Structure formats: C-alpha cells, structure tokens
Amino acid sequence: MTDLAEERAPTFIQHAAESVRAHLAASRPLSSFLEGAGTLTLEERRIIVDQALVLLDQNYVHLPLKTAMHAVNPVQRLRVLRRRLERQTQQTMPPEWLFHAEMSEVFHSVRDLHTNYLLPEPFTGRIAFLPFLIEQYTDAQGTHFMVTHVAQGFSAPGFSHPASRSPTGAASPSRQPST
C-alpha cells in the first residue's frame, strides 16, 4: 500500500496485518459492490437453470441417495425456480446475487463436494469481512450473539471499546449505544 493510500485508509486497516492490508484497502462497501454486480440477462438465468436441471436430473447418479438422506429435492427446487423465471421480466427480476444465492443453496442442499455451483465474475474471488468477531452463546434465556473482538482502530455508532469504558464498566457518554 502506498503512503498516500495508507493515510486515507480507515485506522483499522492501517493496523491490519501487513499481508492483508493491501486487500483490505482495496475493499469497498457491500452495498456499493452489489449495485453494479452482475450482468446476467433473464434468458441467461433460464439457461443456467435448464443446464442445472439436466446435470442433476439426468446425470447425478447420487440424486436418489441424497434426496433420501437429506430430505431435499434439488430438482424440484430448480423446476420451481424455472417457473418463477418464466413469470419475470427483465424489469421485475431480482438482483443477480439473489439468483446465485438460490442456485448455491440448491447445489449445497445435496451436501456433496462433487457438486459445486461456482460463482461467475464479479462475485468469484470476492470476500466479505467484518472488522469485528461475533460469537454465539446460550444461557437460560436462549441463544445470543455477542461482539467479542473489534479490530484495532475500528469505530462505528453503537460500538464501544474497553478503553472508552468507565471504571464501573459502563460506556462513556460519548460512546453510549443508541436505543
């Protein structure tokens, strides 16, 4: 990362390990990425679903076993998706990332490492990250999630850091989470 780029990078990126710093500095917000991601037409989506149907329905030898073992029906899911695509127009079709998410779910439902749905550009090779760690715990009230580590230098509304807490453990007034 150049000195100028490093100066403009958020503080938490400047504190990241050197091996990932350049990748993080080149990142952009998810909403910005999704706005321009994907150029598949409705017809191309239909072709992909049709090809997946041929692959799973006519060539996937383990389909009966996987259907019974995991109580899934990927062929039926693809047929339903195909019918949905028939009713859509170029203007009413959902964003491309939702199409790929559904296709991925279909292929993952058989739980077979030999059946993969690989994402096309610009999705392939992209990684989403959060500058904090979320962990799950369960108590008498149920399952909860808690932020347990925040990247050094990261700040956002609603996040308070241990250094900003008073001796009693309460967040300082300037760092109080909004209600």
Coordinates of C-alpha atoms in Angstrom, one line a residue:
M1 CA 0.0 0.0 0.0
T2 CA 1.4 3.4 -0.9
D3 CA 1.9 6.1 1.8
L4 CA -0.9 8.2 0.4
A5 CA -3.4 5.3 0.2
E6 CA -2.3 4.3 3.8
E7 CA -3.1 7.8 5.0
R8 CA -6.6 7.7 3.5
A9 CA -7.4 4.1 4.7
P10 CA -9.5 3.7 7.8
T11 CA -7.5 3.3 11.0
F12 CA -8.4 -0.3 11.5
I13 CA -7.0 -1.1 8.0
Q14 CA -3.7 0.7 8.9
H15 CA -3.5 -1.6 11.9
A16 CA -4.2 -4.8 10.0
A17 CA -1.5 -7.4 9.4
E18 CA 0.7 -6.3 6.5
S19 CA -0.1 -9.4 4.5
V20 CA -3.8 -8.4 4.2
R21 CA -3.5 -4.6 4.4
A22 CA -3.5 -4.0 0.6
H23 CA -6.5 -6.3 0.1
L24 CA -8.5 -4.5 2.8
A25 CA -7.5 -1.1 1.5
A26 CA -8.9 -2.0 -2.0
S27 CA -12.2 -3.1 -0.5
R28 CA -15.5 -1.3 -0.9
P29 CA -18.8 -1.4 0.9
L30 CA -21.0 -4.3 0.2
S31 CA -23.9 -2.1 -0.9
S32 CA -21.7 -0.4 -3.5
F33 CA -20.4 -3.7 -4.8
L34 CA -23.9 -5.2 -5.2
E35 CA -25.2 -2.2 -7.0
G36 CA -23.1 -2.8 -10.0
A37 CA -22.5 -6.6 -9.7
G38 CA -23.9 -9.0 -12.2
T39 CA -24.9 -8.7 -15.8
L40 CA -26.9 -11.9 -16.5
T41 CA -30.0 -11.4 -18.5
L42 CA -33.2 -13.2 -17.7
E43 CA -32.6 -15.6 -20.7
E44 CA -29.1 -16.4 -19.4
R45 CA -30.6 -17.2 -15.9
R46 CA -33.1 -19.5 -17.6
I47 CA -30.3 -21.3 -19.5
I48 CA -28.3 -21.8 -16.3
V49 CA -31.3 -23.3 -14.5
D50 CA -32.0 -25.6 -17.5
Q51 CA -28.4 -26.8 -17.5
A52 CA -28.5 -27.4 -13.8
L53 CA -31.7 -29.5 -14.3
V54 CA -30.0 -31.6 -17.0
L55 CA -27.0 -32.0 -14.7
L56 CA -28.8 -33.1 -11.6
D57 CA -31.9 -34.8 -13.0
Q58 CA -30.2 -36.8 -15.8
N59 CA -26.6 -37.2 -14.8
Y60 CA -26.3 -37.0 -11.0
V61 CA -26.1 -40.7 -10.0
H62 CA -26.3 -40.0 -6.3
L63 CA -29.6 -38.0 -6.5
P64 CA -31.9 -40.7 -5.1
L65 CA -29.5 -41.3 -2.2
K66 CA -29.0 -37.6 -1.4
T67 CA -32.7 -37.0 -1.7
A68 CA -33.5 -39.7 0.9
M69 CA -30.5 -39.0 3.2
H70 CA -31.0 -35.2 3.5
A71 CA -34.8 -34.9 2.7
V72 CA -34.1 -32.5 -0.1
N73 CA -35.3 -32.3 -3.7
P74 CA -33.0 -30.1 -5.7
V75 CA -34.6 -31.0 -9.0
Q76 CA -38.0 -29.7 -7.8
R77 CA -36.4 -26.6 -6.4
L78 CA -34.9 -25.9 -9.8
R79 CA -38.2 -26.5 -11.5
V80 CA -39.9 -24.0 -9.2
L81 CA -37.1 -21.5 -9.9
R82 CA -37.5 -22.1 -13.6
R83 CA -41.3 -21.4 -13.4
R84 CA -40.6 -18.3 -11.4
L85 CA -38.1 -17.1 -14.1
E86 CA -40.8 -17.6 -16.7
R87 CA -43.1 -15.2 -15.0
Q88 CA -40.4 -12.5 -14.6
T89 CA -39.4 -9.8 -16.9
Q90 CA -36.1 -8.0 -17.3
Q91 CA -37.5 -5.2 -15.2
T92 CA -39.1 -7.4 -12.4
M93 CA -36.3 -9.9 -11.9
P94 CA -34.5 -9.7 -8.6
P95 CA -30.8 -8.7 -8.3
E96 CA -28.3 -11.2 -9.7
W97 CA -26.8 -12.0 -6.4
L98 CA -30.1 -13.4 -5.2
F99 CA -30.2 -15.7 -8.2
H100 CA -26.7 -17.0 -7.5
A101 CA -27.6 -17.4 -3.8
E102 CA -30.5 -19.6 -4.7
M103 CA -28.5 -21.7 -7.1
S104 CA -25.8 -22.2 -4.5
E105 CA -28.4 -23.3 -2.0
V106 CA -29.8 -25.9 -4.4
F107 CA -26.3 -27.4 -5.0
H108 CA -25.3 -27.2 -1.4
S109 CA -28.5 -29.0 -0.3
V110 CA -27.2 -32.4 -1.6
R111 CA -24.1 -32.0 0.7
D112 CA -21.8 -33.4 -1.9
L113 CA -18.3 -32.0 -2.5
H114 CA -18.5 -33.1 -6.1
T115 CA -21.5 -30.9 -7.0
N116 CA -20.5 -27.3 -6.9
Y117 CA -22.0 -24.1 -8.2
L118 CA -19.2 -21.7 -8.9
L119 CA -19.9 -18.0 -9.0
P120 CA -19.1 -16.0 -12.1
E121 CA -17.3 -12.7 -12.2
P122 CA -17.6 -10.3 -10.4
F123 CA -18.6 -12.5 -7.5
T124 CA -15.8 -15.1 -7.8
G125 CA -12.8 -14.4 -5.6
R126 CA -14.6 -11.8 -3.5
I127 CA -14.6 -12.0 0.3
A128 CA -16.9 -10.1 2.7
F129 CA -15.4 -9.2 6.1
L130 CA -16.5 -7.6 9.3
P131 CA -13.9 -5.7 11.4
F132 CA -15.2 -7.5 14.5
L133 CA -15.7 -11.0 15.7
I134 CA -19.2 -12.3 16.6
E135 CA -19.5 -15.3 18.9
Q136 CA -22.6 -17.2 19.9
Y137 CA -23.5 -18.3 23.5
T138 CA -26.5 -19.9 25.1
D139 CA -28.0 -19.2 28.5
A140 CA -31.3 -19.8 30.2
Q141 CA -33.0 -17.1 28.1
G142 CA -31.8 -18.7 24.8
T143 CA -29.2 -18.2 22.1
H144 CA -27.4 -14.9 21.9
F145 CA -24.7 -13.3 19.8
M146 CA -22.0 -11.0 21.1
V147 CA -19.2 -9.0 19.7
T148 CA -16.1 -10.3 21.4
H149 CA -13.3 -8.5 19.5
V150 CA -13.1 -5.3 17.5
A151 CA -10.3 -4.6 15.0
Q152 CA -7.9 -2.0 16.5
G153 CA -8.8 1.4 15.2
F154 CA -12.4 0.5 14.1
S155 CA -15.2 2.7 15.3
A156 CA -18.8 2.9 14.3
P157 CA -22.1 4.1 16.0
G158 CA -23.1 1.6 18.7
F159 CA -19.6 0.1 19.2
S160 CA -17.8 0.9 22.4
H161 CA -14.3 -0.2 23.2
P162 CA -13.0 -1.3 26.5
A163 CA -10.7 1.8 26.7
S164 CA -13.8 4.1 26.4
R165 CA -15.5 2.5 29.4
S166 CA -15.6 4.0 32.9
P167 CA -14.2 2.1 35.9
T168 CA -17.7 0.8 36.6
G169 CA -17.8 -0.8 33.1
A170 CA -20.4 1.5 31.6
A171 CA -19.7 3.1 28.3
S172 CA -18.7 6.7 28.5
P173 CA -21.5 9.1 27.5
S174 CA -19.9 9.8 24.1
R175 CA -19.9 6.1 23.3
Q176 CA -23.3 5.1 24.6
P177 CA -25.2 2.8 22.2
S178 CA -28.3 4.5 20.8
T179 CA -31.7 3.0 21.7

